[in-house]
């Protein structure tokens, strides 16, 4: 669904640009969309968070610190990996 949504966005933007350039656009894609499946997100309980923090603090290294930082700040792992 993500790839199809991205392609559809490119097509819609192209059509909008064509209209901006005063070109004839004979189709209307405004009502066209892709329905994706909503994924249920599981969140750790406070007890699970405490247990995870206890494991991470034991023999701390930079990887465990990164997960711990994510746990307490809300930063995503991908964002954390991008930090230098």
N, CA and C of each residue as an Amber inpcrd file, in Angstrom:
protein
   252
   0.8110000  -1.2230000   0.0000000   0.0000000   0.0000000   0.0000000
   0.8480000   1.2790000   0.0000000   2.0010000   1.2500000   0.6750000
   2.8390000   2.4500000   0.7450000   3.3780000   2.8130000  -0.6350000
   3.8430000   1.8350000  -1.3730000   4.3830000   2.0990000  -2.7050000
   3.2940000   2.6110000  -3.6380000   2.1280000   1.9940000  -3.5930000
   1.0120000   2.4270000  -4.4390000   0.5950000   3.8470000  -4.0610000
   0.5590000   4.1490000  -2.7660000   0.2110000   5.4910000  -2.3060000
   1.2310000   6.5130000  -2.8130000   2.5160000   6.1640000  -2.7660000
   3.5600000   7.0680000  -3.2600000   3.4210000   7.3160000  -4.7610000
   3.1570000   6.2500000  -5.5180000   2.9830000   6.3930000  -6.9660000
   1.7650000   7.2500000  -7.2710000   0.6830000   7.0230000  -6.5350000
  -0.5320000   7.8100000  -6.7260000  -0.2870000   9.2870000  -6.4210000
   0.4950000   9.5700000  -5.3970000   0.8160000  10.9560000  -5.0630000
   1.6020000  11.6200000  -6.1950000   2.5290000  10.8890000  -6.7900000
   3.3010000  11.4360000  -7.9140000   2.3830000  11.7180000  -9.0950000
   1.4820000  10.7960000  -9.3830000   0.5510000  10.9930000 -10.5010000
  -0.3470000  12.2010000 -10.2430000  -0.8790000  12.3170000  -9.0250000
  -1.7420000  13.4600000  -8.6930000  -0.9810000  14.7760000  -8.8000000
   0.2560000  14.7980000  -8.3250000   1.0600000  16.0210000  -8.4240000
   1.3630000  16.3670000  -9.8790000   1.5870000  15.3540000 -10.6960000
   1.8400000  15.5810000 -12.1140000   0.6120000  16.1760000 -12.7880000
  -0.5640000  15.6420000 -12.4470000  -1.8100000  16.1750000 -13.0080000
  -2.0340000  17.6130000 -12.5580000  -1.7420000  17.8940000 -11.3150000
  -1.9000000  19.2600000 -10.8010000  -0.9490000  20.2150000 -11.5120000
   0.2730000  19.7580000 -11.7590000   1.2290000  20.5900000 -12.4870000
   0.7560000  20.8360000 -13.9210000   0.1660000  19.8100000 -14.5340000
  -0.3600000  19.9680000 -15.8910000  -1.4690000  21.0130000 -15.9030000
  -2.3410000  20.9900000 -14.9030000  -3.3950000  22.0100000 -14.8030000
  -2.7700000  23.3930000 -14.6210000  -1.7220000  23.4750000 -13.8050000
  -1.0240000  24.7400000 -13.5730000  -0.4440000  25.2880000 -14.8700000
  -0.0040000  24.3920000 -15.7470000   0.5740000  24.7830000 -17.0330000
  -0.5070000  24.9860000 -18.1020000  -1.7870000  24.9880000 -17.6650000
  -2.9330000  25.1690000 -18.5630000  -3.0240000  24.0900000 -19.6330000
  -2.6620000  22.8780000 -19.2800000  -2.8140000  21.7400000 -20.1760000
  -4.1410000  21.0500000 -19.8800000  -4.7170000  20.4250000 -20.8650000
  -6.0020000  19.7420000 -20.6890000  -5.7940000  18.4570000 -19.8960000
  -6.4840000  18.3490000 -18.7800000  -6.4530000  17.1390000 -17.9570000
  -7.8750000  16.5990000 -17.9390000  -8.0520000  15.4060000 -18.4790000
  -9.4090000  14.8940000 -18.6570000  -9.8490000  13.9370000 -17.5450000
  -9.0010000  13.6590000 -16.6100000  -9.4050000  12.7640000 -15.5290000
  -9.2310000  13.4580000 -14.1760000 -10.0580000  13.0430000 -13.2320000
 -10.0160000  13.6080000 -11.8870000  -9.6590000  12.4810000 -10.9150000
  -8.5170000  12.5830000 -10.2950000  -8.0460000  11.5390000  -9.3900000
  -8.2300000  11.8940000  -7.9190000  -8.9470000  12.9570000  -7.6400000
  -9.0800000  13.4330000  -6.2620000  -9.7380000  12.4070000  -5.3380000
 -10.6680000  11.6360000  -5.8630000 -11.3720000  10.6640000  -5.0210000
 -10.6760000   9.3080000  -4.9760000  -9.5910000   9.1730000  -5.6900000
  -8.8560000   7.9190000  -5.7410000  -7.8640000   7.8630000  -4.5860000
  -7.9420000   6.7940000  -3.8090000  -7.0150000   6.6260000  -2.6970000
  -6.7910000   5.1400000  -2.4450000  -5.8110000   4.8440000  -1.6500000
  -5.4730000   3.4660000  -1.3030000  -5.7500000   3.2780000   0.1810000
  -6.4810000   2.2450000   0.4790000  -6.7680000   1.9500000   1.8830000
  -5.7590000   0.9160000   2.3730000  -4.9990000   1.2920000   3.3590000
  -4.0370000   0.3690000   3.9360000  -4.5890000  -0.2510000   5.2090000
  -4.0080000  -1.3610000   5.5740000  -4.4250000  -2.0140000   6.8040000
  -3.8230000  -1.2750000   7.9880000  -4.6610000  -1.0090000   8.9720000
  -4.1380000  -0.3700000  10.1800000  -3.5240000  -1.4380000  11.0670000
  -2.2960000  -1.1870000  11.4650000  -1.6150000  -2.1340000  12.3350000
  -1.8090000  -1.7020000  13.7840000  -2.1590000  -2.6610000  14.6100000
  -2.3270000  -2.3500000  16.0170000  -0.9520000  -2.2760000  16.6680000
  -0.7340000  -1.1940000  17.4010000   0.5580000  -1.0010000  18.0430000
   0.4780000  -1.4500000  19.4930000   1.3900000  -2.3110000  19.8690000
   1.4420000  -2.7680000  21.2400000   2.4160000  -1.8920000  22.0050000
   1.9850000  -1.4150000  23.1450000   2.8070000  -0.5420000  23.9820000
   3.2000000  -1.3210000  25.2280000   4.4320000  -1.1170000  25.6750000
   4.8860000  -1.7960000  26.8810000   4.1340000  -1.2810000  28.1070000
   3.8180000  -2.2080000  28.9960000   3.2100000  -1.8090000  30.2610000
   4.2900000  -1.1990000  31.1440000   3.9160000  -0.4550000  32.1790000
   4.9320000   0.0910000  33.0820000   5.8370000  -0.9930000  33.6900000
   5.2610000  -2.1400000  33.9850000   6.0660000  -3.2310000  34.5470000
   7.0700000  -3.7620000  33.5210000   6.6360000  -3.8630000  32.2640000
   7.5450000  -4.3030000  31.2010000   8.6440000  -3.2700000  30.9630000
   8.3000000  -2.0060000  31.0390000   9.3040000  -0.9500000  30.8790000
  10.3510000  -1.0370000  31.9850000   9.8930000  -1.2460000  33.2180000
  10.8310000  -1.3610000  34.3400000  11.7410000  -2.5710000  34.1740000
  11.1730000  -3.6960000  33.7380000  11.9740000  -4.9020000  33.5380000
  12.9940000  -4.6940000  32.4210000  12.5750000  -4.0580000  31.3440000
  13.4990000  -3.7800000  30.2410000  14.6090000  -2.8480000  30.6920000
  14.2630000  -1.7960000  31.4300000  15.2760000  -0.8550000  31.9300000
  16.2710000  -1.5550000  32.8240000  15.8010000  -2.4800000  33.6610000
  16.7090000  -3.2160000  34.5570000  17.6970000  -4.0570000  33.7600000
  17.2330000  -4.6800000  32.6920000  18.1270000  -5.4840000  31.8450000
  19.1140000  -4.5800000  31.1210000  18.6450000  -3.4320000  30.6470000
  19.5170000  -2.5370000  29.8870000  20.5990000  -1.9190000  30.7490000
  20.2850000  -1.6100000  31.9970000  21.2520000  -0.9690000  32.8890000
  22.3650000  -1.9370000  33.2780000  22.0340000  -3.2290000  33.3170000
  23.0400000  -4.2410000  33.6820000  24.0630000  -4.3600000  32.5540000
  25.3340000  -4.1760000  32.8710000  26.4240000  -4.2180000  31.8850000
  26.1540000  -3.2740000  30.7150000  25.9620000  -2.0280000  31.0350000
  25.6110000  -1.0030000  30.0440000  26.6820000  -0.8910000  28.9600000
  26.2330000  -0.8370000  27.7180000  27.0990000  -0.5030000  26.5950000
  26.3620000   0.5240000  25.7490000  26.9530000   0.9550000  24.6530000
  26.3270000   2.0380000  23.8930000  25.0290000   1.6050000  23.2140000
  24.8880000   0.3410000  22.8960000  23.6580000  -0.1310000  22.2710000
  22.5160000  -0.1690000  23.2850000  22.8200000  -0.6930000  24.4570000
  21.8090000  -0.7240000  25.5150000  21.4350000   0.6950000  25.9240000
  22.4240000   1.5910000  25.9490000  22.1370000   2.9720000  26.2940000
  21.1990000   3.6000000  25.2590000  21.4060000   3.2730000  23.9950000
  20.5430000   3.7990000  22.9450000  19.0990000   3.3570000  23.1090000
  18.8990000   2.0850000  23.4300000  17.5380000   1.5860000  23.6470000
  16.9390000   2.2350000  24.8920000  17.7420000   2.3900000  25.9330000
  17.2690000   3.0300000  27.1630000  16.8930000   4.4880000  26.8990000
  17.7080000   5.1750000  26.1290000  17.4110000   6.5570000  25.7670000
  16.1030000   6.6350000  24.9810000  15.9080000   5.7130000  24.0710000
  14.6580000   5.6600000  23.3040000  13.4680000   5.4050000  24.2130000
  13.6510000   4.5290000  25.1780000  12.5690000   4.1800000  26.0910000
  12.0980000   5.3880000  26.8880000  13.0240000   6.1910000  27.3560000
  12.6570000   7.3010000  28.2360000  12.3960000   8.6310000  27.5220000
  12.8790000   8.7750000  26.2850000  12.6730000  10.0480000  25.5910000
  11.6090000   9.9600000  24.5030000  11.3410000   8.7630000  24.0040000
  10.3700000   8.6130000  22.9310000  10.9830000   8.7250000  21.5500000
  12.2820000   8.9630000  21.4770000  12.9320000   9.0270000  20.1680000
  12.9050000   7.6350000  19.5460000  12.6700000   7.5730000  18.2490000
  12.6180000   6.2890000  17.5690000  14.0300000   5.7690000  17.3470000
  14.1510000   4.4450000  17.2610000  15.4640000   3.8210000  17.0830000
  16.1360000   4.3360000  15.8050000  15.3820000   4.4580000  14.7180000
  15.9460000   4.9680000  13.4710000  16.4830000   6.3760000  13.5980000
  15.7590000   7.2190000  14.3540000  16.2330000   8.5870000  14.5930000
  17.4930000   8.5690000  15.4500000  17.5040000   7.6900000  16.4230000
  18.6620000   7.5740000  17.3030000  19.8930000   7.1230000  16.5110000
  19.7000000   6.1920000  15.5960000  20.8130000   5.7020000  14.7920000
  21.3660000   6.7990000  13.8800000  20.5480000   7.7620000  13.5250000
  20.9890000   8.8520000  12.6580000  21.8060000   9.8880000  13.4070000
  21.7110000   9.8860000  14.7390000  22.4720000  10.8570000  15.5290000
  23.9520000  10.5120000  15.5100000  24.7770000  11.5240000  15.5930000
  26.2230000  11.2950000  15.6280000  26.7790000  11.8600000  16.9080000
